[in-house]
């Protein structure tokens, strides 16, 4: 089928359902849920999929709110990834350009997953409509993926084989620009370290005490020195979650910290993880305490696929970025003016471009909304030092994702500004744009066997046909 015909069919499907998608996205924004507790969001998405003829399998393994929706038969099997979890303590009033929580301490959609899950669903339904009309053939799959922010659900799904048998995986993410998110991501592991010692009076009998807090502090010092001797693109973060109590005259018998270790390379991550554990073991030996380590979760780095990236960019250009009204631009400008950002997104993107393309990108500096498709500049260097469990899916099948401008220029993820714009018409336009781009790319993959084969060949080359090795061990269960 000609590309233009596929485009018209996908556009027609997304347009026909646009009001339902907006309502679903806004409802999920209104009911922010975190880390495997996304009952309302998952239920909303499943209902839309069932209404459109998808069969639902859920739950997947022991992951609450993980599900698979499927329509069609045979190959190719094209999957779309949907996320729908919120972030803790990110509540913010919609459309408000000053920090103003709706409910202090409550969750909020600071990463736009209310848009992400519904946009990917729109793409799946568009492809379903083409299959039903006999325009293309194959199977479309929507993977409902909870707990991206803190649970790495896709890593558990990948480990347990739920991404096996897919020919291509497509997804998107709300961001402040439209284009490919190049260069992969950082793999990570999350671990809890608990120290137990012996309480004693800190003045009367300190010699009888064994301080768990001393052990924790020594571990932190050891890791601080370790940072000097790991690759410079490594990230090691921690939070002390139990300091042993509030009384300074008691030797603390318990202490706890959570560590998150990141690296763009899985092989480096495994080594650094072990060295952090060794710091904890050494601290316990030095203080005469006991150390227990609980592995919480991990995720792999994203494996880029240039063939799919080029196809997504072609589709984005064909669809055309949304245009904005004066009122929309005024909202974007007010949110942009509230930011304190030392480096713009365009400066980051331009690092990977040649001189001509760099000038093209930087010409948009100062705009309230980045209303253009950023040039595709392939690289294996991560654009942003962040992690995503999309990485684990990308080691199971050819995978690519595109970003769409749902936020004001230079808005960082996990910010109140991202929450504030999440129910606006700007956000809705980004969501339906992404649905159309992903749906069109999925349709092309079903209709163009050589293009799908190129993506598969690149995947085989990048993995060197090595089997996927999940950073989460076989006995680790999701922390609910």
Tab-separated table of C-alpha atoms in Angstrom:
chain	number	residue	atom	x	y	z
A	1	UNK	CA	0.000	0.000	0.000
A	2	UNK	CA	1.374	3.476	-0.838
A	3	UNK	CA	2.717	5.519	2.037
A	4	UNK	CA	0.199	8.300	1.461
A	5	UNK	CA	-2.690	5.842	1.692
A	6	UNK	CA	-1.368	4.443	4.977
A	7	UNK	CA	-0.951	7.960	6.280
A	8	UNK	CA	-4.545	8.929	5.459
A	9	UNK	CA	-5.869	5.777	7.142
A	10	UNK	CA	-3.839	6.304	10.311
A	11	UNK	CA	-4.766	9.986	10.473
A	12	UNK	CA	-8.437	9.097	10.067
A	13	UNK	CA	-8.291	6.595	12.928
A	14	UNK	CA	-6.499	8.912	15.351
A	15	UNK	CA	-8.811	11.815	14.497
A	16	UNK	CA	-11.918	9.684	14.992
A	17	UNK	CA	-10.834	8.680	18.500
A	18	UNK	CA	-9.111	11.922	19.536
A	19	UNK	CA	-11.772	13.048	21.994
A	20	UNK	CA	-11.713	9.659	23.744
A	21	UNK	CA	-7.916	9.804	23.978
A	22	UNK	CA	-8.007	13.291	25.472
A	23	UNK	CA	-10.613	12.242	28.025
A	24	UNK	CA	-8.616	9.157	29.014
A	25	UNK	CA	-5.352	11.078	29.348
A	26	UNK	CA	-6.965	13.787	31.474
A	27	UNK	CA	-8.666	11.197	33.676
A	28	UNK	CA	-5.321	9.468	34.291
A	29	UNK	CA	-3.760	12.874	35.079
A	30	UNK	CA	-6.582	13.392	37.606
A	31	UNK	CA	-5.837	10.013	39.264
A	32	UNK	CA	-2.026	9.863	39.584
A	33	UNK	CA	-0.837	6.460	40.820
A	34	UNK	CA	2.642	5.086	41.442
A	35	UNK	CA	4.686	1.892	41.311
A	36	UNK	CA	2.377	-1.060	40.551
A	37	UNK	CA	-0.662	0.675	42.093
A	38	UNK	CA	-1.934	2.140	38.802
A	39	UNK	CA	-5.334	0.468	39.069
A	40	UNK	CA	-7.333	3.348	37.586
A	41	UNK	CA	-4.891	4.042	34.740
A	42	UNK	CA	-4.476	0.410	33.721
A	43	UNK	CA	-8.235	-0.146	33.907
A	44	UNK	CA	-8.914	2.909	31.740
A	45	UNK	CA	-6.498	1.730	29.052
A	46	UNK	CA	-7.725	-1.874	29.096
A	47	UNK	CA	-11.325	-0.703	28.670
A	48	UNK	CA	-10.437	1.357	25.591
A	49	UNK	CA	-8.557	-1.550	24.077
A	50	UNK	CA	-11.355	-4.047	24.760
A	51	UNK	CA	-13.879	-1.653	23.188
A	52	UNK	CA	-11.742	-1.763	20.044
A	53	UNK	CA	-11.546	-5.528	19.748
A	54	UNK	CA	-8.282	-6.317	21.535
A	55	UNK	CA	-7.962	-9.466	23.613
A	56	UNK	CA	-6.391	-8.804	27.015
A	57	UNK	CA	-4.020	-10.991	29.004
A	58	UNK	CA	-3.434	-9.831	32.577
A	59	UNK	CA	-1.735	-9.816	34.923
A	60	UNK	CA	1.641	-10.724	33.454
A	61	UNK	CA	3.573	-12.815	35.942
A	62	UNK	CA	3.441	-11.279	39.414
A	63	UNK	CA	3.398	-7.681	38.168
A	64	UNK	CA	0.181	-5.898	39.170
A	65	UNK	CA	-1.317	-3.816	36.350
A	66	UNK	CA	0.962	-5.256	33.684
A	67	UNK	CA	-1.056	-6.511	30.714
A	68	UNK	CA	-0.819	-7.437	27.049
A	69	UNK	CA	-3.472	-6.468	24.501
A	70	UNK	CA	-3.444	-8.131	21.083
A	71	UNK	CA	-5.295	-7.950	17.779
A	72	UNK	CA	-4.745	-9.773	14.487
A	73	UNK	CA	-2.765	-12.878	13.662
A	74	UNK	CA	0.495	-13.970	12.142
A	75	UNK	CA	3.635	-12.012	11.459
A	76	UNK	CA	4.920	-9.426	11.640
A	77	UNK	CA	4.192	-8.709	15.298
A	78	UNK	CA	4.504	-4.982	16.017
A	79	UNK	CA	4.322	-3.870	19.644
A	80	UNK	CA	3.730	-0.503	21.284
A	81	UNK	CA	4.849	0.206	24.848
A	82	UNK	CA	2.503	2.088	27.157
A	83	UNK	CA	3.497	3.612	30.498
A	84	UNK	CA	1.030	5.230	32.893
A	85	UNK	CA	2.607	5.641	36.342
A	86	UNK	CA	3.056	8.960	38.109
A	87	UNK	CA	5.769	10.326	40.400
A	88	UNK	CA	5.493	10.704	44.165
A	89	UNK	CA	5.196	14.207	45.680
A	90	UNK	CA	4.709	15.884	42.274
A	91	UNK	CA	1.206	17.281	42.707
A	92	UNK	CA	0.626	20.538	40.812
A	93	UNK	CA	-2.415	22.481	39.628
A	94	UNK	CA	-3.083	22.177	35.907
A	95	UNK	CA	-2.326	25.221	33.789
A	96	UNK	CA	-0.716	27.105	36.681
A	97	UNK	CA	2.640	28.756	35.930
A	98	UNK	CA	3.729	28.980	39.571
A	99	UNK	CA	4.488	26.043	41.832
A	100	UNK	CA	1.155	25.237	43.465
A	101	UNK	CA	0.384	21.630	44.499
A	102	UNK	CA	-3.207	20.458	44.288
A	103	UNK	CA	-2.449	18.366	47.390
A	104	UNK	CA	0.880	18.690	49.165
A	105	UNK	CA	2.899	15.484	49.051
A	106	UNK	CA	0.549	13.764	46.597
A	107	UNK	CA	1.704	12.153	43.323
A	108	UNK	CA	1.616	13.905	39.975
A	109	UNK	CA	2.380	13.186	36.314
A	110	UNK	CA	5.776	14.899	36.164
A	111	UNK	CA	6.987	12.694	33.314
A	112	UNK	CA	3.871	12.820	31.138
A	113	UNK	CA	2.968	9.153	31.379
A	114	UNK	CA	-0.736	10.031	31.288
A	115	UNK	CA	0.022	11.103	27.708
A	116	UNK	CA	2.513	8.343	26.917
A	117	UNK	CA	0.199	5.420	27.660
A	118	UNK	CA	-2.741	6.846	25.739
A	119	UNK	CA	-0.650	8.011	22.775
A	120	UNK	CA	0.819	4.545	22.310
A	121	UNK	CA	-2.676	3.101	22.649
A	122	UNK	CA	-3.868	5.402	19.857
A	123	UNK	CA	-1.149	4.009	17.608
A	124	UNK	CA	-2.178	0.438	18.438
A	125	UNK	CA	-5.822	1.158	17.638
A	126	UNK	CA	-4.866	2.819	14.338
A	127	UNK	CA	-2.937	-0.279	13.335
A	128	UNK	CA	-5.851	-2.438	14.491
A	129	UNK	CA	-8.168	-0.443	12.200
A	130	UNK	CA	-5.865	-1.049	9.223
A	131	UNK	CA	-5.723	-4.786	9.947
A	132	UNK	CA	-9.513	-4.955	10.303
A	133	UNK	CA	-9.918	-3.166	6.980
A	134	UNK	CA	-7.557	-5.609	5.273
A	135	UNK	CA	-5.079	-2.855	4.411
A	136	UNK	CA	-2.177	-4.577	6.233
A	137	UNK	CA	-1.750	-7.951	7.879
A	138	UNK	CA	-0.045	-9.117	11.034
A	139	UNK	CA	-0.469	-8.783	14.780
A	140	UNK	CA	-0.498	-5.572	16.806
A	141	UNK	CA	0.387	-5.764	20.504
A	142	UNK	CA	0.017	-3.144	23.224
A	143	UNK	CA	2.137	-3.809	26.302
A	144	UNK	CA	0.745	-2.157	29.414
A	145	UNK	CA	3.870	-1.407	31.458
A	146	UNK	CA	3.489	-0.177	35.054
A	147	UNK	CA	6.120	1.193	37.428
A	148	UNK	CA	8.624	2.605	34.940
A	149	UNK	CA	9.744	5.255	37.401
A	150	UNK	CA	10.712	3.110	40.380
A	151	UNK	CA	9.960	-0.510	39.560
A	152	UNK	CA	11.561	-1.315	36.160
A	153	UNK	CA	8.582	-3.469	35.230
A	154	UNK	CA	9.780	-3.924	31.648
A	155	UNK	CA	12.985	-5.508	32.945
A	156	UNK	CA	10.931	-8.078	34.845
A	157	UNK	CA	8.751	-8.597	31.749
A	158	UNK	CA	11.828	-9.023	29.549
A	159	UNK	CA	13.463	-11.401	32.017
A	160	UNK	CA	10.329	-13.565	32.058
A	161	UNK	CA	9.982	-13.701	28.260
A	162	UNK	CA	7.023	-11.382	27.639
A	163	UNK	CA	8.849	-9.518	24.854
A	164	UNK	CA	9.858	-12.694	23.037
A	165	UNK	CA	8.493	-13.189	19.526
A	166	UNK	CA	8.094	-9.488	18.698
A	167	UNK	CA	9.413	-8.216	15.370
A	168	UNK	CA	9.630	-4.545	16.349
A	169	UNK	CA	8.831	-2.382	19.357
A	170	UNK	CA	7.860	1.296	19.127
A	171	UNK	CA	7.182	3.876	21.796
A	172	UNK	CA	7.412	7.605	22.523
A	173	UNK	CA	7.943	10.000	25.387
A	174	UNK	CA	6.627	13.474	26.110
A	175	UNK	CA	9.495	15.971	26.160
A	176	UNK	CA	10.181	19.563	25.179
A	177	UNK	CA	11.245	18.781	21.609
A	178	UNK	CA	10.210	16.494	18.757
A	179	UNK	CA	12.750	14.025	17.454
A	180	UNK	CA	14.671	10.883	18.154
A	181	UNK	CA	16.134	10.522	21.611
A	182	UNK	CA	19.555	9.399	20.373
A	183	UNK	CA	22.323	7.418	21.981
A	184	UNK	CA	20.525	5.058	24.287
A	185	UNK	CA	20.365	5.510	28.058
A	186	UNK	CA	22.044	4.497	31.293
A	187	UNK	CA	21.614	1.001	32.668
A	188	UNK	CA	21.061	0.985	36.420
A	189	UNK	CA	20.666	-1.116	39.534
A	190	UNK	CA	18.912	-0.167	42.757
A	191	UNK	CA	19.970	-1.715	46.071
A	192	UNK	CA	19.086	-1.251	49.739
A	193	UNK	CA	21.878	-1.590	52.308
A	194	UNK	CA	20.876	-2.314	55.916
A	195	UNK	CA	23.363	-2.272	58.768
A	196	UNK	CA	22.638	-3.725	62.206
A	197	UNK	CA	24.825	-3.231	65.275
A	198	UNK	CA	24.561	-3.081	69.052
A	199	UNK	CA	22.889	-0.260	70.964
A	200	UNK	CA	24.663	1.194	74.007
A	201	UNK	CA	24.847	4.408	76.021
A	202	UNK	CA	27.064	6.664	73.962
A	203	UNK	CA	28.684	8.230	77.055
A	204	UNK	CA	28.402	5.592	79.778
A	205	UNK	CA	29.355	2.484	77.817
A	206	UNK	CA	30.320	3.371	74.245
A	207	UNK	CA	32.765	0.449	74.145
A	208	UNK	CA	29.806	-1.934	74.238
A	209	UNK	CA	28.170	-0.348	71.189
A	210	UNK	CA	28.577	-1.214	67.537
A	211	UNK	CA	27.266	1.677	65.470
A	212	UNK	CA	25.233	0.879	62.373
A	213	UNK	CA	25.263	4.570	61.512
A	214	UNK	CA	29.073	4.593	61.610
A	215	UNK	CA	29.023	1.680	59.182
A	216	UNK	CA	26.644	3.489	56.846
A	217	UNK	CA	28.712	6.664	56.926
A	218	UNK	CA	31.911	4.729	56.259
A	219	UNK	CA	30.225	3.034	53.313
A	220	UNK	CA	29.258	6.444	51.925
A	221	UNK	CA	32.834	7.677	52.340
A	222	UNK	CA	34.143	4.573	50.580
A	223	UNK	CA	31.767	5.120	47.675
A	224	UNK	CA	32.792	8.783	47.537
A	225	UNK	CA	36.413	7.712	46.945
A	226	UNK	CA	35.184	5.042	44.500
A	227	UNK	CA	33.666	7.773	42.317
A	228	UNK	CA	37.198	8.876	41.499
A	229	UNK	CA	38.029	5.479	40.013
A	230	UNK	CA	35.064	4.597	37.790
A	231	UNK	CA	34.319	5.720	34.217
A	232	UNK	CA	33.327	9.384	34.164
A	233	UNK	CA	29.902	8.659	32.677
A	234	UNK	CA	29.013	6.567	35.747
A	235	UNK	CA	26.432	7.939	38.160
A	236	UNK	CA	26.129	6.776	41.810
A	237	UNK	CA	23.324	8.252	43.936
A	238	UNK	CA	22.119	7.419	47.428
A	239	UNK	CA	19.543	8.378	50.038
A	240	UNK	CA	19.760	7.650	53.777
A	241	UNK	CA	16.376	6.220	54.677
A	242	UNK	CA	17.131	5.263	58.292
A	243	UNK	CA	19.740	7.127	60.364
A	244	UNK	CA	19.185	4.984	63.434
A	245	UNK	CA	17.003	7.279	65.484
A	246	UNK	CA	16.988	10.786	66.925
A	247	UNK	CA	18.969	10.334	70.146
A	248	UNK	CA	22.693	11.237	69.883
A	249	UNK	CA	23.445	9.618	73.260
A	250	UNK	CA	22.472	6.174	71.965
A	251	UNK	CA	24.787	4.153	69.725
A	252	UNK	CA	22.610	3.513	66.682
A	253	UNK	CA	21.784	-0.159	66.272
A	254	UNK	CA	20.265	0.149	62.809
A	255	UNK	CA	20.781	2.275	59.678
A	256	UNK	CA	19.777	2.000	56.020
A	257	UNK	CA	20.455	3.614	52.651
A	258	UNK	CA	19.190	3.151	49.105
A	259	UNK	CA	21.761	3.245	46.299
A	260	UNK	CA	21.178	3.725	42.569
A	261	UNK	CA	24.143	2.976	40.301
A	262	UNK	CA	24.077	3.922	36.603
A	263	UNK	CA	26.290	3.299	33.579
A	264	UNK	CA	25.743	3.375	29.806
A	265	UNK	CA	27.295	-0.098	29.574
A	266	UNK	CA	25.921	-3.198	31.277
A	267	UNK	CA	29.367	-4.765	31.606
A	268	UNK	CA	30.684	-1.714	33.487
A	269	UNK	CA	27.580	-1.608	35.648
A	270	UNK	CA	28.129	-5.164	36.890
A	271	UNK	CA	31.672	-4.311	38.015
A	272	UNK	CA	30.728	-1.024	39.690
A	273	UNK	CA	27.772	-2.630	41.448
A	274	UNK	CA	30.089	-5.223	43.006
A	275	UNK	CA	32.543	-2.535	44.131
A	276	UNK	CA	29.736	-0.615	45.865
A	277	UNK	CA	28.724	-3.830	47.643
A	278	UNK	CA	32.349	-4.335	48.676
A	279	UNK	CA	32.371	-0.827	50.201
A	280	UNK	CA	29.397	-1.862	52.325
A	281	UNK	CA	31.024	-5.125	53.348
A	282	UNK	CA	34.237	-3.341	54.306
A	283	UNK	CA	32.321	-0.793	56.374
A	284	UNK	CA	30.593	-3.589	58.275
A	285	UNK	CA	33.942	-5.269	59.003
A	286	UNK	CA	35.465	-1.996	60.226
A	287	UNK	CA	32.613	-1.346	62.648
A	288	UNK	CA	31.836	-4.844	63.844
A	289	UNK	CA	28.330	-4.657	62.433
A	290	UNK	CA	26.329	-6.809	60.067
A	291	UNK	CA	25.317	-5.789	56.543
A	292	UNK	CA	22.351	-7.018	54.529
A	293	UNK	CA	21.881	-6.044	50.865
A	294	UNK	CA	18.480	-6.219	49.154
A	295	UNK	CA	18.487	-5.992	45.352
A	296	UNK	CA	15.415	-3.970	44.352
A	297	UNK	CA	15.529	-3.658	40.576
A	298	UNK	CA	17.681	-2.971	37.554
A	299	UNK	CA	17.342	-2.049	33.910
A	300	UNK	CA	19.486	-2.254	30.797
A	301	UNK	CA	20.764	0.519	28.565
A	302	UNK	CA	18.704	1.255	25.472
A	303	UNK	CA	20.083	-0.414	22.349
A	304	UNK	CA	19.616	2.090	19.475
A	305	UNK	CA	18.237	1.015	16.114
A	306	UNK	CA	19.076	3.516	13.389
A	307	UNK	CA	16.810	1.871	10.811
A	308	UNK	CA	13.756	2.380	13.019
A	309	UNK	CA	14.907	5.858	14.043
A	310	UNK	CA	15.056	6.972	10.416
A	311	UNK	CA	11.598	5.564	9.758
A	312	UNK	CA	10.147	7.365	12.814
A	313	UNK	CA	11.688	10.663	11.690
A	314	UNK	CA	10.258	10.220	8.176
A	315	UNK	CA	6.838	9.577	9.691
A	316	UNK	CA	7.122	12.586	12.006
A	317	UNK	CA	7.926	14.842	9.073
A	318	UNK	CA	5.021	13.431	7.094
A	319	UNK	CA	2.566	13.977	9.943
A	320	UNK	CA	3.887	17.473	10.663
A	321	UNK	CA	4.376	19.007	14.084
A	322	UNK	CA	1.399	20.701	15.775
A	323	UNK	CA	0.894	24.436	15.447
A	324	UNK	CA	0.005	26.556	18.478
A	325	UNK	CA	-2.453	29.317	19.207
A	326	UNK	CA	-1.416	32.605	20.864
A	327	UNK	CA	-3.005	31.368	24.100
A	328	UNK	CA	-1.013	28.129	23.998
A	329	UNK	CA	2.217	29.983	23.331
A	330	UNK	CA	1.471	32.348	26.217
A	331	UNK	CA	1.096	29.379	28.598
A	332	UNK	CA	4.315	27.852	27.283
A	333	UNK	CA	6.150	31.162	27.684
A	334	UNK	CA	4.985	31.591	31.272
A	335	UNK	CA	6.147	28.072	32.163
A	336	UNK	CA	9.438	28.574	30.332
A	337	UNK	CA	10.014	31.824	32.246
A	338	UNK	CA	9.652	29.923	35.536
A	339	UNK	CA	12.630	27.663	34.730
A	340	UNK	CA	16.187	27.934	35.942
A	341	UNK	CA	18.150	25.969	33.331
A	342	UNK	CA	21.883	26.395	32.673
A	343	UNK	CA	21.766	24.472	29.385
A	344	UNK	CA	19.001	24.260	26.803
A	345	UNK	CA	17.798	21.076	25.167
A	346	UNK	CA	18.852	22.414	21.780
A	347	UNK	CA	22.421	22.857	22.988
A	348	UNK	CA	22.437	19.191	24.003
A	349	UNK	CA	20.997	18.031	20.684
A	350	UNK	CA	23.406	20.122	18.648
A	351	UNK	CA	26.434	18.384	20.163
A	352	UNK	CA	25.811	15.431	17.873
A	353	UNK	CA	25.199	17.432	14.687
A	354	UNK	CA	27.483	18.668	11.938
A	355	UNK	CA	27.993	22.426	11.629
A	356	UNK	CA	25.138	22.963	9.152
A	357	UNK	CA	22.636	20.924	11.159
A	358	UNK	CA	23.822	22.518	14.409
A	359	UNK	CA	22.984	25.948	13.048
A	360	UNK	CA	19.575	24.676	11.954
A	361	UNK	CA	18.836	23.425	15.474
A	362	UNK	CA	20.163	26.449	17.361
A	363	UNK	CA	18.133	28.811	15.167
A	364	UNK	CA	15.135	27.852	17.348
A	365	UNK	CA	16.760	29.098	20.567
A	366	UNK	CA	14.487	31.406	22.524
A	367	UNK	CA	11.200	29.926	21.281
A	368	UNK	CA	8.571	29.074	23.874
A	369	UNK	CA	7.698	25.809	22.093
A	370	UNK	CA	10.081	23.862	19.873
A	371	UNK	CA	7.699	23.389	16.959
A	372	UNK	CA	9.988	21.553	14.550
A	373	UNK	CA	11.294	18.024	13.975
A	374	UNK	CA	14.878	17.894	15.205
A	375	UNK	CA	17.322	16.476	12.644
A	376	UNK	CA	18.310	12.870	13.105
A	377	UNK	CA	21.957	12.706	14.181
A	378	UNK	CA	22.706	9.064	15.084
A	379	UNK	CA	25.063	8.497	18.014
A	380	UNK	CA	25.786	5.868	20.637
A	381	UNK	CA	26.382	8.528	23.320
A	382	UNK	CA	23.326	9.116	25.545
A	383	UNK	CA	21.746	12.528	25.016
A	384	UNK	CA	20.511	12.644	28.619
A	385	UNK	CA	22.028	10.885	31.641
A	386	UNK	CA	18.804	9.107	32.545
A	387	UNK	CA	17.587	5.539	32.693
A	388	UNK	CA	14.528	3.760	31.329
A	389	UNK	CA	13.395	0.160	31.368
A	390	UNK	CA	12.685	0.514	27.636
A	391	UNK	CA	16.312	-0.586	27.506
A	392	UNK	CA	15.382	-4.128	28.459
A	393	UNK	CA	12.765	-4.299	25.716
A	394	UNK	CA	15.390	-3.051	23.251
A	395	UNK	CA	17.586	-6.099	23.951
A	396	UNK	CA	14.682	-8.423	23.051
A	397	UNK	CA	13.617	-6.970	19.675
A	398	UNK	CA	14.422	-3.982	17.422
A	399	UNK	CA	13.198	-0.970	19.393
A	400	UNK	CA	13.006	2.769	18.908
A	401	UNK	CA	11.272	5.719	20.521
A	402	UNK	CA	10.543	9.261	19.517
A	403	UNK	CA	9.909	12.274	21.703
A	404	UNK	CA	7.164	14.806	21.062
A	405	UNK	CA	7.014	18.378	22.313
A	406	UNK	CA	4.421	18.228	25.073
A	407	UNK	CA	6.177	20.707	27.398
A	408	UNK	CA	7.436	24.270	27.146
A	409	UNK	CA	10.943	24.683	25.751
A	410	UNK	CA	13.698	23.411	28.077
A	411	UNK	CA	11.283	21.964	30.650
A	412	UNK	CA	13.058	19.188	32.543
A	413	UNK	CA	11.338	15.895	33.211
A	414	UNK	CA	10.162	15.294	36.781
A	415	UNK	CA	9.330	18.963	37.263
A	416	UNK	CA	6.180	20.717	38.403
A	417	UNK	CA	6.157	22.542	35.044
A	418	UNK	CA	5.741	19.176	33.267
A	419	UNK	CA	2.793	18.385	35.550
A	420	UNK	CA	1.205	21.800	35.023
A	421	UNK	CA	1.056	21.469	31.235
A	422	UNK	CA	-0.105	17.832	31.234
A	423	UNK	CA	-3.821	18.557	30.741
A	424	UNK	CA	-3.413	21.446	28.304
A	425	UNK	CA	-4.254	21.483	24.618
A	426	UNK	CA	-0.482	21.582	23.999
A	427	UNK	CA	-0.146	18.193	25.693
A	428	UNK	CA	-3.164	16.798	23.847
A	429	UNK	CA	-1.706	17.842	20.491
A	430	UNK	CA	1.591	16.131	21.320
A	431	UNK	CA	-0.229	12.947	22.301
A	432	UNK	CA	-2.288	12.669	19.107
A	433	UNK	CA	0.772	13.610	17.031
A	434	UNK	CA	2.719	10.774	18.670
A	435	UNK	CA	-0.165	8.350	18.127
A	436	UNK	CA	-0.198	9.195	14.433
A	437	UNK	CA	3.595	8.946	14.049
A	438	UNK	CA	3.824	5.605	15.851
A	439	UNK	CA	0.772	4.222	14.064
A	440	UNK	CA	2.134	5.242	10.672
A	441	UNK	CA	5.535	3.714	11.446
A	442	UNK	CA	3.884	0.479	12.598
A	443	UNK	CA	1.811	0.348	9.419
A	444	UNK	CA	4.919	0.860	7.280
A	445	UNK	CA	6.674	-1.984	9.080
A	446	UNK	CA	3.734	-4.276	8.356
A	447	UNK	CA	3.576	-3.209	4.724
A	448	UNK	CA	7.323	-3.055	3.974
A	449	UNK	CA	9.071	-6.359	4.689
A	450	UNK	CA	12.524	-5.122	3.557
A	451	UNK	CA	12.354	-2.168	5.979
A	452	UNK	CA	11.479	-4.499	8.845
A	453	UNK	CA	14.304	-6.803	7.802
A	454	UNK	CA	16.796	-3.919	7.927
A	455	UNK	CA	15.784	-3.199	11.504
A	456	UNK	CA	16.173	-6.875	12.349
A	457	UNK	CA	19.588	-7.089	10.705
A	458	UNK	CA	20.814	-4.077	12.681
A	459	UNK	CA	19.477	-5.584	15.897
A	460	UNK	CA	21.378	-8.813	15.213
A	461	UNK	CA	24.546	-6.855	14.457
A	462	UNK	CA	24.320	-4.761	17.629
A	463	UNK	CA	23.592	-7.715	19.886
A	464	UNK	CA	26.018	-9.949	17.979
A	465	UNK	CA	23.287	-12.563	18.426
A	466	UNK	CA	24.069	-12.765	22.139
A	467	UNK	CA	21.087	-13.713	24.311
A	468	UNK	CA	19.589	-11.028	26.523
A	469	UNK	CA	20.988	-11.118	30.052
A	470	UNK	CA	18.688	-9.329	32.473
A	471	UNK	CA	20.337	-7.274	35.254
A	472	UNK	CA	17.646	-8.614	37.596
A	473	UNK	CA	18.377	-12.072	38.959
A	474	UNK	CA	15.894	-14.929	38.476
A	475	UNK	CA	14.870	-14.990	42.142
A	476	UNK	CA	14.222	-11.255	42.570
A	477	UNK	CA	10.546	-10.344	42.868
A	478	UNK	CA	9.138	-6.859	42.178
A	479	UNK	CA	9.083	-4.621	45.242
A	480	UNK	CA	5.415	-3.688	45.565
